[in-house]
Amino acid sequence: MMEFPGEKYLHHIPPNYDEWRSGVIIRSFSAILVLVCIIPYVIVAIVKGRAFQQWKKEASSTTVAIGNDKISKQQKKQMDCERSRNYEESSNKKNLLTNEGTEMNLRQKFDKVYDPHWSVTLIMPLLNLFCIGCIITMLFNSPNNTYAARAIFQAPMLSSAECKEVIAMAHRAAERNFNAAKRADGELTQEARKLFMDHPKGWRKDRHTKYPTTDLNIVIDPFLKEDRMYLEEKLSARLAPMIERVYGIVPSAIRANDMFVVRYDYDAQPKLVSHTDSSDVSFNILLNDEFRGGGTQFLHRPSGQTFSVHPEKGQGLVHTAVLKHEGLAVTKGTRYILVGFLNVDAVDPFTGEPTGLSKFASWFSLPWLQVRMKDGYKAAHKRLKIQAAGIYDNEEDSRTTVNAKKWADHKYFRSLLRDIHTFTSNFADSWAPHFLASLVREENATDYLNALDAGYEQSKQADKKSPIWFRGQQISIDVNGLITEGWRTRRMESDRFDDL
């Protein structure tokens, strides 16, 4: 993990993920060495050594006793020779063990008859289980599962002038949508034209069907290429390294699955009800302060308690997407925010190539597992639904269904995915603390942003891989991280992704 350029301006210091991960690997190998190798070896050596000494004593006593018994029989038969031969016979019998062989031979004979005590047989699996328990406990106590799993991080993202520019971009894109609707553009459906003509004009109202927002997507809506390049520069310089610092996630594993500008109008859609996001990490950046009310309220599910956060203009909130939250009502004016749903990919969903994501931030991370199990569960149900109906929206759906793995759609495998999702969700809710971490003091915001920009320029010279902000948006993936299908909007506007 690269050194964080804004480290010296941090007011709240996140854990050092590299140090922790190195430490847990060393501790895990130490636990295996001690509990699986050294302690069992020592126990067996001690117990077996004592048993051997006891066996040798018993064998010696038995030999002498047998010798004495034979001598008494000889006495009866040869009374006249007893005194002359008794000493010789006794000496030979007492030295029988020595005459039969060496200590090694004795141990070989002992090994053939040795039966370990039940306590020795029992303690070995117990030590193995204890070792496994120690490793699992260390993993559960990783920063990804405790510190970052349910935390909300607040930090400067954009300057005041940059916020105004993003709002201006959105208004220009909305104007293009409105003009296309007025021209009755053939690419727009009647319903789409009506929505663009309604207040606020040119803004979409039909995305995110379960939790609709008034928004504009950075890709499918008519933002210019220059607009996306501008946002890519800012997000790569400021958001990506911040996510790497607080979550231990390399930038090359970050892929935006949806990014859009949202507006909350007091006289239209003033708020958004409680929900979770369909991604691994979510962010929202406040773009203006000419409104009243607003803010984001988060829910602590185990207790039912809520706490609200009201960032300043240009500040961003970053949190795991499974953390339940809602947009509080705007009572006056219009609140603009830039929102992104980010997936953390272990493999590139299109090529299957590894992204460099640490196992500690993926398969050993409860929030990541929670999302990935849900993805696999939904993908399996989607395939079964298509198979049952026999109706395919396009060739891609048909190919995906035909090539589906039968075992991945089996009811027991789907149940396993569902149960892991439920367990990781409930466990993380109870295990991980819910708190707000303000990373940078307000007076250091400008210096912090400048430091991040300078660090980004250096990373470009080093040819470091950046996150995928636009071309990987609006897709669904399976439990293995590979794409299963594109969203409806991506399929309808596929030409807009061709040039990204």
JSON list of C-alpha atoms in Angstrom, two decimals, residues 44-62 97 103-104 106-107 109-111 113-114:
[
{"chain": "A", "resi": 44, "resn": "VAL", "atom": "CA", "xyz": [3.81, -37.03, 23.11]},
{"chain": "A", "resi": 45, "resn": "ALA", "atom": "CA", "xyz": [7.52, -37.17, 23.91]},
{"chain": "A", "resi": 46, "resn": "ILE", "atom": "CA", "xyz": [6.94, -36.75, 27.65]},
{"chain": "A", "resi": 47, "resn": "VAL", "atom": "CA", "xyz": [3.99, -39.13, 27.94]},
{"chain": "A", "resi": 48, "resn": "LYS", "atom": "CA", "xyz": [5.57, -41.78, 25.72]},
{"chain": "A", "resi": 49, "resn": "GLY", "atom": "CA", "xyz": [8.91, -41.48, 27.54]},
{"chain": "A", "resi": 50, "resn": "ARG", "atom": "CA", "xyz": [7.26, -42.11, 30.89]},
{"chain": "A", "resi": 51, "resn": "ALA", "atom": "CA", "xyz": [5.28, -45.01, 29.49]},
{"chain": "A", "resi": 52, "resn": "PHE", "atom": "CA", "xyz": [8.47, -46.55, 28.08]},
{"chain": "A", "resi": 53, "resn": "GLN", "atom": "CA", "xyz": [10.26, -46.35, 31.42]},
{"chain": "A", "resi": 54, "resn": "GLN", "atom": "CA", "xyz": [7.30, -47.97, 33.17]},
{"chain": "A", "resi": 55, "resn": "TRP", "atom": "CA", "xyz": [7.11, -50.68, 30.52]},
{"chain": "A", "resi": 56, "resn": "LYS", "atom": "CA", "xyz": [10.85, -51.40, 30.87]},
{"chain": "A", "resi": 57, "resn": "LYS", "atom": "CA", "xyz": [10.53, -51.79, 34.63]},
{"chain": "A", "resi": 58, "resn": "GLU", "atom": "CA", "xyz": [7.57, -54.11, 34.28]},
{"chain": "A", "resi": 59, "resn": "ALA", "atom": "CA", "xyz": [9.35, -56.16, 31.60]},
{"chain": "A", "resi": 60, "resn": "SER", "atom": "CA", "xyz": [12.45, -56.49, 33.81]},
{"chain": "A", "resi": 61, "resn": "SER", "atom": "CA", "xyz": [10.41, -57.60, 36.84]},
{"chain": "A", "resi": 62, "resn": "THR", "atom": "CA", "xyz": [8.49, -60.13, 34.76]},
{"chain": "A", "resi": 97, "resn": "LEU", "atom": "CA", "xyz": [17.20, -57.37, 28.78]},
{"chain": "A", "resi": 103, "resn": "GLU", "atom": "CA", "xyz": [17.95, -49.57, 23.93]},
{"chain": "A", "resi": 104, "resn": "MET", "atom": "CA", "xyz": [16.83, -49.00, 20.35]},
{"chain": "A", "resi": 106, "resn": "LEU", "atom": "CA", "xyz": [13.66, -52.12, 23.25]},
{"chain": "A", "resi": 107, "resn": "ARG", "atom": "CA", "xyz": [12.03, -48.97, 21.93]},
{"chain": "A", "resi": 109, "resn": "LYS", "atom": "CA", "xyz": [9.40, -53.46, 20.69]},
{"chain": "A", "resi": 110, "resn": "PHE", "atom": "CA", "xyz": [7.70, -50.87, 22.85]},
{"chain": "A", "resi": 111, "resn": "ASP", "atom": "CA", "xyz": [6.36, -48.99, 19.83]},
{"chain": "A", "resi": 113, "resn": "VAL", "atom": "CA", "xyz": [2.71, -52.58, 21.87]},
{"chain": "A", "resi": 114, "resn": "TYR", "atom": "CA", "xyz": [2.33, -48.91, 22.89]}
]
